[in-house]
Amino acid sequence: MFFLSLFIIILILSPIFTIFLENINQKSDYLSFFSSGEFQSYTKNSIIILIPVLFFTLFLGGLSSYLVSFYEFTGVNFFKYSLLLSFAIPPYIYAYTLSAFFENFGIAYSLTSFFSEDLSRKFIPKIEPLTGSIISLSLTLFGYVFILTRSTFLNQSRDLIEIGKSLGFNNFDIFFKIIIPTARPAIFIGLSLVAMETLSDFGTVSFFGISTFTTGIYNSWFIFDDLKTANFLSLFLVFFVLFFFGLENLSRKNIKFFNSNNSFNKKNKKTLLRGYKSFLASFFCFFLFSISFLFPLILMLKWSLVNSSFLDLDQILHLNYNSVKLIFLSSIFIISISLIVTFSGRVLKSRALSFFSNLSISGYAIPGIVVSVSIISLFSLIDSFFNVEIRGYFIGSIFGLIFGYTVRFYSISFNTIKTVYLKINKSIDESALLLGFNKFSILKNVHYPLLKKNLIFAFILISIEVIKELPITLILRPFNFDTFSTSAFNLASNDLVEVAAIPSLFIVLWSSLFIFLSIKFFLIDKK
């Protein structure tokens, strides 16, 4: 069992190690590449996008979570769950709808020209590429800050707030001197996840034609067939992203400290807002819900009805079949191997296995475009070293896609299962052994009933990620194999943005369904 788990971990980490190995073997003039205008453009654009996105997600996610956690106002019970639906909209799909809405003679133009032609020319903003990317990423990623800070706010001790009031603190002082400091680890985790997603984004920046590391990697490999440059850019992006991954892990350690005190388990009594204060709180949350979810959803529904003739029923059914097939195959495989590794770590109590298990979850921090290039490099390396031909079995095949999804999303399943295992007393295992159970029987008859709910939750979370994933699917898919994400990307790339609404709508509907199931069966009782 130890060697099987170790083999699984090595398999997951092998593409990441390949990136480092390929760059060590390359004899390139890195200094000249660093000083090149192309590299500087990638760095500059990535930073220009990243900083505003972090600011806006902090403001939107932090303020909305504060309102729904500490105050009672009209619609609060609706908003504390509905704001999670922003996760159903991938940034690249939001970019499609935003661009099409404000384009020349688009919907915004039609609405304003109904009153005056001059009004259209004066007040319809032109969405610049950088602005469009920042808006799209901010309105689809603020949920990370929202859900993490809300969880912390709900567990904050009422005693601390009461002590603050007894010291003469007003609401402003309480917010900045008590609430924010205790929520700081959760805020850092949320912002670190936002930073990783922003740096990993390919679909949005590609659609707007912005040169970032992800588009540079894609163009190097897919257009110029230059795997060496793609590997180098991948290495630099990995270092960039792993910085935020380390920050996120450090913040997770700190958050345990804030939750260790029993007083934090006391529920906060919400303050009832009345009059204009209640209206402002409701308006802000409804406005955020509208622009982050309703706005793209309504536009996609409209464009799908108008352009329904472009995709017939057979094509839609085929895209559904491909997408659902990938969801089931990859989710079941990822959950199975993560269950093997977590169970082995529990029963074997090996420090080495524990170390490598924790290392293996870093795959989620690696951008999908980097995972794709690293897998291509890995099998190219194996082919040349062993003089075999196995690359064709993985590159451009379902196996390659599942492997790519496993590297990228393994940590979701691993952490979901490990969370439950940490709560199961090990004396249960010892009692089962005394009763004559072998290890497999313990897993089947003792652990599985306790893990079942979280296994389903892991399946849902992986499904959301798989159906939205673009670069891995785009690069590693079999020939003429399309999913909703690749279909939407190809249509939008050919300036058929409104037609791209059809596959985009199905991504949103599937994602919304999975999010609804998560809320209904796993989150709603946690408030």
Short mmCIF file of C-alpha atoms in Angstrom, two decimals:
data_model
loop_
_atom_site.label_atom_id
_atom_site.label_comp_id
_atom_site.label_asym_id
_atom_site.label_seq_id
_atom_site.Cartn_x
_atom_site.Cartn_y
_atom_site.Cartn_z
CA MET A 1 0.00 0.00 0.00
CA PHE A 2 2.92 2.34 0.75
CA PHE A 3 4.47 1.84 -2.68
CA LEU A 4 1.12 2.19 -4.46
CA SER A 5 0.49 5.51 -2.71
CA LEU A 6 4.04 6.67 -3.42
CA PHE A 7 3.61 5.74 -7.10
CA ILE A 8 0.39 7.78 -7.27
CA ILE A 9 2.10 10.79 -5.70
CA ILE A 10 5.10 10.54 -8.05
CA LEU A 11 2.70 10.30 -10.99
CA ILE A 12 0.93 13.49 -9.90
CA LEU A 13 4.18 15.37 -9.28
CA SER A 14 6.03 14.11 -12.37
CA PRO A 15 4.76 16.81 -14.79
CA ILE A 16 5.78 19.55 -12.34
CA PHE A 17 9.25 18.03 -11.87
CA THR A 18 9.56 17.78 -15.64
CA ILE A 19 9.32 21.57 -15.98
CA PHE A 20 12.31 21.98 -13.66
CA LEU A 21 14.25 19.15 -15.32
CA GLU A 22 13.69 20.46 -18.84
CA ASN A 23 14.93 23.93 -17.89
CA ILE A 24 18.03 22.51 -16.18
CA ASN A 25 18.89 20.58 -19.33
CA GLN A 26 18.31 23.56 -21.61
CA LYS A 27 21.38 25.60 -22.46
CA SER A 28 19.69 28.90 -23.19
CA ASP A 29 20.64 32.51 -22.76
CA TYR A 30 18.15 33.24 -20.00
CA LEU A 31 19.56 36.70 -19.28
CA SER A 32 18.85 37.90 -22.80
CA PHE A 33 15.34 36.47 -22.59
CA PHE A 34 14.72 38.24 -19.27
CA SER A 35 15.75 41.54 -20.82
CA SER A 36 13.66 41.03 -23.94
CA GLY A 37 10.64 43.26 -24.53
CA GLU A 38 8.42 40.19 -24.85
CA PHE A 39 9.22 38.93 -21.35
CA GLN A 40 8.85 42.40 -19.87
CA SER A 41 5.46 42.71 -21.55
CA TYR A 42 4.29 39.42 -19.99
CA THR A 43 5.42 40.57 -16.54
CA LYS A 44 4.01 44.08 -16.86
CA ASN A 45 0.58 42.98 -18.08
CA SER A 46 0.30 40.24 -15.44
CA ILE A 47 1.02 42.72 -12.65
CA ILE A 48 -1.25 45.41 -14.12
CA ILE A 49 -4.13 42.90 -14.12
CA LEU A 50 -3.29 41.26 -10.79
CA ILE A 51 -3.16 44.32 -8.51
CA PRO A 52 -6.59 45.80 -9.40
CA VAL A 53 -8.19 42.34 -9.32
CA LEU A 54 -6.88 41.78 -5.78
CA PHE A 55 -8.20 45.19 -4.71
CA PHE A 56 -11.68 44.74 -6.23
CA THR A 57 -12.12 41.16 -5.01
CA LEU A 58 -11.11 42.25 -1.51
CA PHE A 59 -13.62 45.10 -1.57
CA LEU A 60 -16.51 43.18 -3.14
CA GLY A 61 -15.98 39.89 -1.31
CA GLY A 62 -15.01 41.43 2.01
CA LEU A 63 -17.84 43.97 2.19
CA SER A 64 -20.54 41.54 1.06
CA SER A 65 -19.41 38.85 3.54
CA TYR A 66 -19.31 41.43 6.34
CA LEU A 67 -22.86 42.57 5.58
CA VAL A 68 -24.42 39.10 5.43
CA SER A 69 -22.49 37.90 8.51
CA PHE A 70 -23.13 40.75 10.95
CA TYR A 71 -26.41 42.34 9.85
CA GLU A 72 -30.04 41.44 9.26
CA PHE A 73 -31.58 43.18 6.26
CA THR A 74 -34.03 42.46 3.47
CA GLY A 75 -32.87 39.45 1.45
CA VAL A 76 -29.86 38.55 3.61
CA ASN A 77 -30.76 34.84 3.69
CA PHE A 78 -30.93 34.84 -0.10
CA PHE A 79 -27.70 36.77 -0.68
CA LYS A 80 -25.52 34.70 1.64
CA TYR A 81 -25.98 31.77 -0.75
CA SER A 82 -26.78 33.39 -4.10
CA LEU A 83 -23.50 35.32 -4.15
CA LEU A 84 -21.76 31.94 -4.39
CA LEU A 85 -23.24 31.56 -7.89
CA SER A 86 -20.48 33.82 -9.19
CA PHE A 87 -18.38 30.63 -9.14
CA ALA A 88 -20.61 29.30 -11.93
CA ILE A 89 -19.34 31.93 -14.38
CA PRO A 90 -15.82 31.27 -15.69
CA PRO A 91 -13.88 34.53 -16.25
CA TYR A 92 -13.54 33.89 -19.99
CA ILE A 93 -17.32 33.53 -20.37
CA TYR A 94 -17.88 36.76 -18.47
CA ALA A 95 -15.39 38.38 -20.84
CA TYR A 96 -17.40 37.19 -23.87
CA THR A 97 -20.65 38.65 -22.56
CA LEU A 98 -19.07 41.90 -21.39
CA SER A 99 -17.42 42.50 -24.75
CA ALA A 100 -20.51 41.66 -26.79
CA PHE A 101 -22.75 43.81 -24.60
CA PHE A 102 -20.67 46.98 -25.10
CA GLU A 103 -19.54 46.38 -28.69
CA ASN A 104 -20.55 48.72 -31.52
CA PHE A 105 -24.27 48.28 -32.19
CA GLY A 106 -24.50 45.86 -29.28
CA ILE A 107 -27.23 45.70 -26.65
CA ALA A 108 -25.92 48.71 -24.71
CA TYR A 109 -25.92 50.76 -27.92
CA SER A 110 -29.44 49.65 -28.79
CA LEU A 111 -30.79 50.52 -25.34
CA THR A 112 -29.32 54.03 -25.26
CA SER A 113 -29.97 54.84 -28.93
CA PHE A 114 -33.66 54.27 -28.21
CA PHE A 115 -33.51 57.63 -26.44
CA SER A 116 -30.79 59.38 -28.46
CA GLU A 117 -27.98 58.59 -30.91
CA ASP A 118 -25.77 61.15 -29.15
CA LEU A 119 -26.40 59.40 -25.85
CA SER A 120 -25.02 56.17 -27.30
CA ARG A 121 -21.85 57.82 -28.55
CA LYS A 122 -21.23 59.71 -25.30
CA PHE A 123 -22.08 57.20 -22.60
CA ILE A 124 -21.34 53.74 -24.00
CA PRO A 125 -17.86 52.93 -22.68
CA LYS A 126 -15.33 51.24 -24.88
CA ILE A 127 -14.09 48.17 -23.04
CA GLU A 128 -10.31 48.20 -23.29
CA PRO A 129 -8.58 44.79 -23.09
CA LEU A 130 -6.96 45.37 -19.69
CA THR A 131 -10.12 46.92 -18.25
CA GLY A 132 -12.25 44.07 -19.57
CA SER A 133 -9.91 41.46 -18.10
CA ILE A 134 -9.87 43.16 -14.70
CA ILE A 135 -13.67 43.45 -14.58
CA SER A 136 -14.22 39.86 -15.75
CA LEU A 137 -11.75 38.38 -13.27
CA SER A 138 -12.89 40.53 -10.34
CA LEU A 139 -16.59 39.75 -10.73
CA THR A 140 -16.03 36.01 -11.07
CA LEU A 141 -13.34 35.52 -8.41
CA PHE A 142 -14.56 37.67 -5.50
CA GLY A 143 -16.38 34.57 -4.21
CA TYR A 144 -13.09 33.20 -2.84
CA VAL A 145 -12.79 36.17 -0.48
CA PHE A 146 -16.53 36.12 0.26
CA ILE A 147 -16.80 32.48 1.33
CA LEU A 148 -13.57 32.38 3.36
CA THR A 149 -14.05 35.65 5.22
CA ARG A 150 -17.72 34.83 5.89
CA SER A 151 -16.70 31.53 7.45
CA THR A 152 -14.29 33.40 9.73
CA PHE A 153 -16.81 36.12 10.57
CA LEU A 154 -19.35 33.50 11.63
CA ASN A 155 -16.84 31.93 14.02
CA GLN A 156 -15.67 35.18 15.55
CA SER A 157 -16.28 35.57 19.25
CA ARG A 158 -19.00 37.93 20.34
CA ASP A 159 -16.96 38.47 23.51
CA LEU A 160 -14.22 40.28 21.58
CA ILE A 161 -16.74 42.68 20.08
CA GLU A 162 -18.34 43.28 23.48
CA ILE A 163 -14.92 43.97 25.02
CA GLY A 164 -14.25 46.44 22.22
CA LYS A 165 -17.50 48.25 22.97
CA SER A 166 -16.68 48.37 26.68
CA LEU A 167 -13.39 50.05 25.77
CA GLY A 168 -15.30 52.76 23.94
CA PHE A 169 -14.78 51.49 20.39
CA ASN A 170 -17.32 52.66 17.83
CA ASN A 171 -18.42 50.45 14.91
CA PHE A 172 -15.58 51.78 12.75
CA ASP A 173 -12.97 50.92 15.41
CA ILE A 174 -14.48 47.47 16.01
CA PHE A 175 -14.35 46.70 12.29
CA PHE A 176 -10.73 47.74 11.74
CA LYS A 177 -9.25 46.85 15.14
CA ILE A 178 -11.10 43.61 15.97
CA ILE A 179 -12.98 42.10 13.02
CA ILE A 180 -10.37 42.65 10.30
CA PRO A 181 -7.31 41.50 12.35
CA THR A 182 -9.00 38.23 13.36
CA ALA A 183 -10.13 37.65 9.77
CA ARG A 184 -6.74 38.51 8.27
CA PRO A 185 -5.62 34.87 7.68
CA ALA A 186 -8.86 34.10 5.81
CA ILE A 187 -8.48 37.29 3.78
CA PHE A 188 -4.93 36.30 2.80
CA ILE A 189 -6.09 32.81 1.82
CA GLY A 190 -8.86 34.25 -0.34
CA LEU A 191 -6.58 36.79 -2.00
CA SER A 192 -3.89 34.15 -2.56
CA LEU A 193 -6.43 31.94 -4.34
CA VAL A 194 -7.57 34.93 -6.40
CA ALA A 195 -3.95 35.69 -7.31
CA MET A 196 -3.33 32.09 -8.39
CA GLU A 197 -6.49 32.03 -10.51
CA THR A 198 -5.64 35.41 -12.06
CA LEU A 199 -2.10 34.41 -12.99
CA SER A 200 -3.41 31.05 -14.27
CA ASP A 201 -6.12 32.58 -16.43
CA PHE A 202 -5.83 31.88 -20.13
CA GLY A 203 -9.28 32.24 -21.68
CA THR A 204 -9.91 35.86 -20.62
CA VAL A 205 -6.53 37.34 -21.56
CA SER A 206 -6.44 35.32 -24.77
CA PHE A 207 -9.86 36.63 -25.81
CA PHE A 208 -8.84 40.24 -25.16
CA GLY A 209 -5.50 39.71 -26.90
CA ILE A 210 -3.33 40.55 -23.88
CA SER A 211 0.22 39.19 -23.69
CA THR A 212 0.65 37.41 -20.36
CA PHE A 213 2.61 34.32 -19.36
CA THR A 214 -0.30 31.99 -20.12
CA THR A 215 -0.83 33.33 -23.64
CA GLY A 216 2.94 33.34 -24.17
CA ILE A 217 3.15 29.66 -23.20
CA TYR A 218 0.22 28.76 -25.46
CA ASN A 219 1.60 30.68 -28.44
CA SER A 220 5.12 29.27 -27.97
CA TRP A 221 3.90 25.71 -28.11
CA PHE A 222 0.70 25.76 -30.15
CA ILE A 223 1.62 28.36 -32.78
CA PHE A 224 5.43 28.40 -32.96
CA ASP A 225 6.04 24.77 -31.90
CA ASP A 226 8.72 26.02 -29.49
CA LEU A 227 8.52 23.72 -26.48
CA LYS A 228 11.77 25.10 -25.03
CA THR A 229 10.39 28.64 -24.65
CA ALA A 230 7.07 27.26 -23.40
CA ASN A 231 8.91 25.33 -20.69
CA PHE A 232 10.93 28.37 -19.63
CA LEU A 233 7.86 30.58 -19.38
CA SER A 234 6.10 27.78 -17.50
CA LEU A 235 8.94 27.61 -14.98
CA PHE A 236 8.82 31.34 -14.32
CA LEU A 237 5.02 31.29 -13.96
CA VAL A 238 5.27 28.32 -11.57
CA PHE A 239 7.64 30.29 -9.32
CA PHE A 240 5.29 33.26 -9.48
CA VAL A 241 2.23 31.20 -8.56
CA LEU A 242 3.97 29.09 -5.90
CA PHE A 243 4.74 32.28 -3.99
CA PHE A 244 1.01 32.81 -3.49
CA PHE A 245 0.53 29.09 -2.82
CA GLY A 246 3.07 29.35 0.00
CA LEU A 247 1.36 32.47 1.32
CA GLU A 248 -1.97 30.66 1.28
CA ASN A 249 -0.56 27.68 3.21
CA LEU A 250 1.08 29.98 5.75
CA SER A 251 -2.24 31.76 6.25
CA ARG A 252 -4.00 28.43 6.79
CA LYS A 253 -1.63 27.67 9.66
CA ASN A 254 -2.39 31.04 11.19
CA ILE A 255 -6.14 30.60 10.88
CA LYS A 256 -5.95 27.55 13.15
CA PHE A 257 -4.72 29.83 15.90
CA PHE A 258 -7.70 32.12 15.62
CA ASN A 259 -10.13 29.22 15.74
CA SER A 260 -8.45 27.43 18.61
CA ASN A 261 -10.18 29.43 21.33
CA ASN A 262 -13.50 28.01 22.45
CA SER A 263 -15.03 31.45 22.63
CA PHE A 264 -14.90 31.64 18.89
CA ASN A 265 -17.57 29.00 18.69
CA LYS A 266 -20.16 31.36 20.09
CA LYS A 267 -22.51 32.65 17.43
CA ASN A 268 -22.68 36.32 16.71
CA LYS A 269 -25.99 38.04 17.18
CA LYS A 270 -26.73 40.04 14.05
CA THR A 271 -27.61 43.72 14.14
CA LEU A 272 -30.97 44.55 12.57
CA LEU A 273 -30.75 47.26 9.92
CA ARG A 274 -33.74 49.49 9.26
CA GLY A 275 -34.69 52.21 6.83
CA TYR A 276 -32.12 53.48 4.37
CA LYS A 277 -29.35 51.34 5.93
CA SER A 278 -31.29 48.17 5.17
CA PHE A 279 -31.98 49.46 1.66
CA LEU A 280 -28.30 50.25 1.00
CA ALA A 281 -27.15 46.83 2.24
CA SER A 282 -29.79 45.04 0.13
CA PHE A 283 -29.03 47.21 -2.89
CA PHE A 284 -25.28 46.53 -2.72
CA CYS A 285 -25.74 42.75 -2.44
CA PHE A 286 -28.40 42.68 -5.16
CA PHE A 287 -26.26 44.83 -7.45
CA LEU A 288 -23.29 42.51 -6.91
CA PHE A 289 -25.44 39.42 -7.53
CA SER A 290 -26.90 41.02 -10.66
CA ILE A 291 -23.65 42.07 -12.34
CA SER A 292 -21.74 38.93 -11.36
CA PHE A 293 -24.39 36.32 -12.24
CA LEU A 294 -27.70 37.64 -13.63
CA PHE A 295 -26.06 39.96 -16.16
CA PRO A 296 -24.12 37.26 -18.06
CA LEU A 297 -26.86 34.66 -17.56
CA ILE A 298 -29.63 36.83 -19.08
CA LEU A 299 -27.43 37.84 -22.01
CA MET A 300 -26.50 34.23 -22.70
CA LEU A 301 -30.15 33.19 -22.61
CA LYS A 302 -31.06 35.95 -25.08
CA TRP A 303 -28.22 35.21 -27.49
CA SER A 304 -28.80 31.46 -27.27
CA LEU A 305 -32.42 31.91 -28.36
CA VAL A 306 -31.47 34.28 -31.18
CA ASN A 307 -28.65 32.05 -32.48
CA SER A 308 -30.17 28.65 -31.76
CA SER A 309 -29.88 27.64 -35.43
CA PHE A 310 -26.06 27.68 -35.30
CA LEU A 311 -25.88 24.59 -33.07
CA ASP A 312 -28.39 21.82 -33.68
CA LEU A 313 -29.69 19.43 -31.05
CA ASP A 314 -27.27 16.66 -32.03
CA GLN A 315 -24.27 18.95 -31.49
CA ILE A 316 -25.55 20.08 -28.10
CA LEU A 317 -26.21 16.49 -27.03
CA HIS A 318 -22.73 15.50 -28.21
CA LEU A 319 -21.12 18.35 -26.24
CA ASN A 320 -23.16 17.31 -23.19
CA TYR A 321 -22.05 13.71 -23.60
CA ASN A 322 -18.36 14.64 -23.89
CA SER A 323 -18.51 17.02 -20.92
CA VAL A 324 -20.41 14.62 -18.65
CA LYS A 325 -18.13 11.72 -19.65
CA LEU A 326 -15.05 13.72 -18.66
CA ILE A 327 -16.69 14.74 -15.38
CA PHE A 328 -17.50 11.16 -14.36
CA LEU A 329 -14.26 9.52 -15.51
CA SER A 330 -11.95 12.14 -14.06
CA SER A 331 -13.89 12.65 -10.80
CA ILE A 332 -14.12 8.94 -10.03
CA PHE A 333 -10.44 8.40 -10.84
CA ILE A 334 -9.27 11.41 -8.79
CA ILE A 335 -11.42 10.48 -5.79
CA SER A 336 -10.28 6.84 -5.94
CA ILE A 337 -6.56 7.60 -5.90
CA SER A 338 -6.90 10.32 -3.25
CA LEU A 339 -8.83 7.86 -1.07
CA ILE A 340 -5.99 5.34 -1.44
CA VAL A 341 -3.36 7.92 -0.47
CA THR A 342 -5.27 9.37 2.49
CA PHE A 343 -6.18 5.91 3.82
CA SER A 344 -2.56 4.76 3.47
CA GLY A 345 -1.33 7.82 5.29
CA ARG A 346 -3.74 7.09 8.14
CA VAL A 347 -2.98 3.39 8.64
CA LEU A 348 0.75 3.39 7.81
CA LYS A 349 1.64 6.56 9.78
CA SER A 350 4.64 7.17 7.53
CA ARG A 351 6.30 10.58 7.79
CA ALA A 352 7.77 10.22 4.30
CA LEU A 353 4.36 9.46 2.82
CA SER A 354 2.83 12.35 4.75
CA PHE A 355 5.49 14.73 3.41
CA PHE A 356 5.02 13.70 -0.22
CA SER A 357 1.23 13.72 0.18
CA ASN A 358 1.33 17.34 1.30
CA LEU A 359 3.66 18.14 -1.59
CA SER A 360 1.32 16.53 -4.13
CA ILE A 361 -1.50 19.00 -3.44
CA SER A 362 0.57 21.84 -4.94
CA GLY A 363 -0.82 20.84 -8.34
CA TYR A 364 -3.86 23.05 -7.83
CA ALA A 365 -1.57 26.08 -7.78
CA ILE A 366 -0.11 25.16 -11.17
CA PRO A 367 -1.93 26.85 -14.08
CA GLY A 368 -3.75 24.56 -16.50
CA ILE A 369 -1.64 25.79 -19.40
CA VAL A 370 1.53 24.82 -17.49
CA VAL A 371 0.10 21.40 -16.61
CA SER A 372 -0.59 20.79 -20.30
CA VAL A 373 2.90 21.79 -21.46
CA SER A 374 4.54 19.82 -18.65
CA ILE A 375 2.61 16.66 -19.59
CA ILE A 376 3.67 17.05 -23.22
CA SER A 377 7.29 17.53 -22.09
CA LEU A 378 7.05 14.54 -19.72
CA PHE A 379 5.97 12.05 -22.37
CA SER A 380 8.37 13.51 -24.94
CA LEU A 381 11.16 12.94 -22.40
CA ILE A 382 10.01 9.37 -21.71
CA ASP A 383 9.83 8.61 -25.44
CA SER A 384 13.34 9.89 -26.13
CA PHE A 385 14.93 8.38 -23.00
CA PHE A 386 13.45 4.88 -23.30
CA ASN A 387 13.15 4.96 -27.09
CA VAL A 388 9.46 4.08 -26.94
CA GLU A 389 6.29 5.59 -28.40
CA ILE A 390 3.77 6.21 -25.61
CA ARG A 391 3.26 9.94 -26.11
CA GLY A 392 0.48 9.30 -28.62
CA TYR A 393 -1.49 7.34 -26.02
CA PHE A 394 -1.65 10.31 -23.68
CA ILE A 395 -1.34 13.44 -25.81
CA GLY A 396 -4.56 13.90 -27.75
CA SER A 397 -6.48 11.25 -25.82
CA ILE A 398 -8.99 10.87 -23.01
CA PHE A 399 -6.20 9.40 -20.85
CA GLY A 400 -4.18 12.58 -21.25
CA LEU A 401 -7.14 14.72 -20.27
CA ILE A 402 -7.82 12.66 -17.14
CA PHE A 403 -4.13 12.80 -16.25
CA GLY A 404 -4.13 16.58 -16.67
CA TYR A 405 -7.26 17.00 -14.56
CA THR A 406 -5.74 14.72 -11.91
CA VAL A 407 -2.59 16.82 -11.60
CA ARG A 408 -4.65 20.01 -11.42
CA PHE A 409 -7.57 18.97 -9.20
CA TYR A 410 -6.20 16.13 -7.06
CA SER A 411 -5.80 18.49 -4.09
CA ILE A 412 -9.57 19.19 -4.01
CA SER A 413 -10.40 15.55 -3.38
CA PHE A 414 -7.39 14.93 -1.13
CA ASN A 415 -8.19 17.84 1.19
CA THR A 416 -11.92 17.04 1.28
CA ILE A 417 -11.24 13.45 2.38
CA LYS A 418 -8.40 14.37 4.73
CA THR A 419 -10.65 16.87 6.53
CA VAL A 420 -12.97 14.02 7.55
CA TYR A 421 -10.12 11.68 8.47
CA LEU A 422 -8.76 14.28 10.89
CA LYS A 423 -12.11 14.18 12.71
CA ILE A 424 -12.31 10.36 12.93
CA ASN A 425 -10.79 9.11 16.19
CA LYS A 426 -8.04 6.56 15.52
CA SER A 427 -9.32 4.44 18.40
CA ILE A 428 -12.12 3.41 16.03
CA ASP A 429 -9.53 1.76 13.77
CA GLU A 430 -7.91 0.01 16.73
CA SER A 431 -11.27 -1.30 17.92
CA ALA A 432 -12.04 -2.61 14.42
CA LEU A 433 -8.69 -4.43 14.29
CA LEU A 434 -9.42 -6.07 17.65
CA LEU A 435 -12.75 -7.26 16.22
CA GLY A 436 -10.91 -9.01 13.39
CA PHE A 437 -11.35 -6.45 10.60
CA ASN A 438 -8.55 -6.23 8.06
CA LYS A 439 -7.49 -2.89 6.57
CA PHE A 440 -9.75 -3.20 3.53
CA SER A 441 -12.73 -4.08 5.76
CA ILE A 442 -12.03 -1.04 7.94
CA LEU A 443 -12.07 1.18 4.85
CA LYS A 444 -15.23 -0.42 3.48
CA ASN A 445 -17.29 -0.90 6.65
CA VAL A 446 -16.00 1.79 9.02
CA HIS A 447 -14.49 4.67 7.07
CA TYR A 448 -16.65 4.69 3.95
CA PRO A 449 -19.96 5.40 5.76
CA LEU A 450 -18.27 8.35 7.50
CA LEU A 451 -16.60 9.55 4.30
CA LYS A 452 -19.52 9.07 1.92
CA LYS A 453 -20.97 12.57 2.24
CA ASN A 454 -17.61 14.22 1.65
CA LEU A 455 -16.83 11.94 -1.28
CA ILE A 456 -19.99 13.22 -2.96
CA PHE A 457 -18.96 16.78 -2.09
CA ALA A 458 -15.53 16.17 -3.65
CA PHE A 459 -17.24 14.82 -6.77
CA ILE A 460 -19.32 18.00 -7.05
CA LEU A 461 -16.33 20.31 -6.54
CA ILE A 462 -14.22 18.47 -9.13
CA SER A 463 -17.15 18.49 -11.57
CA ILE A 464 -17.40 22.28 -11.35
CA GLU A 465 -13.69 22.65 -12.09
CA VAL A 466 -13.62 20.10 -14.93
CA ILE A 467 -16.57 21.56 -16.84
CA LYS A 468 -15.06 25.07 -16.63
CA GLU A 469 -11.45 24.05 -17.36
CA LEU A 470 -10.23 25.42 -20.69
CA PRO A 471 -6.45 25.17 -21.36
CA ILE A 472 -6.00 21.51 -20.35
CA THR A 473 -9.02 20.46 -22.41
CA LEU A 474 -8.00 22.65 -25.35
CA ILE A 475 -4.43 21.33 -25.58
CA LEU A 476 -4.66 17.68 -24.49
CA ARG A 477 -8.03 16.70 -26.02
CA PRO A 478 -8.34 14.12 -28.80
CA PHE A 479 -8.69 15.34 -32.37
CA ASN A 480 -12.16 16.69 -33.14
CA PHE A 481 -13.18 16.25 -29.49
CA ASP A 482 -15.08 19.26 -28.17
CA THR A 483 -16.56 20.16 -24.82
CA PHE A 484 -18.62 23.21 -23.94
CA SER A 485 -15.50 25.13 -22.90
CA THR A 486 -13.53 24.44 -26.09
CA SER A 487 -16.59 25.06 -28.27
CA ALA A 488 -17.21 28.44 -26.61
CA PHE A 489 -13.52 29.36 -26.93
CA ASN A 490 -13.34 28.46 -30.63
CA LEU A 491 -16.53 30.35 -31.48
CA ALA A 492 -15.43 33.45 -29.54
CA SER A 493 -11.98 33.30 -31.16
CA ASN A 494 -13.68 33.43 -34.56
CA ASP A 495 -15.62 36.57 -33.54
CA LEU A 496 -18.84 34.59 -33.09
CA VAL A 497 -19.21 35.81 -29.51
CA GLU A 498 -23.00 35.76 -29.42
CA VAL A 499 -23.06 32.23 -30.86
CA ALA A 500 -20.56 31.22 -28.16
CA ALA A 501 -23.35 32.01 -25.69
CA ILE A 502 -24.93 28.61 -26.41
CA PRO A 503 -22.10 26.39 -25.09
CA SER A 504 -21.29 29.06 -22.47
CA LEU A 505 -24.85 28.87 -21.17
CA PHE A 506 -24.55 25.12 -20.64
CA ILE A 507 -21.33 25.59 -18.67
CA VAL A 508 -23.12 28.06 -16.41
CA LEU A 509 -26.20 25.83 -16.05
CA TRP A 510 -24.14 22.75 -15.16
CA SER A 511 -21.96 24.74 -12.75
CA SER A 512 -25.02 26.37 -11.16
CA LEU A 513 -26.60 22.95 -10.68
CA PHE A 514 -23.50 21.64 -8.90
CA ILE A 515 -23.27 24.78 -6.74
CA PHE A 516 -26.97 24.48 -5.85
CA LEU A 517 -26.41 20.86 -4.80
CA SER A 518 -23.44 21.95 -2.68
CA ILE A 519 -25.51 24.63 -0.95
CA LYS A 520 -28.55 22.39 -0.52
CA PHE A 521 -26.83 19.34 0.93
CA PHE A 522 -23.52 20.55 2.34
CA LEU A 523 -23.59 24.27 3.15
CA ILE A 524 -27.10 25.34 4.07
CA ASP A 525 -27.03 23.80 7.53
CA LYS A 526 -23.72 25.52 8.29
CA LYS A 527 -25.09 28.99 7.76
#
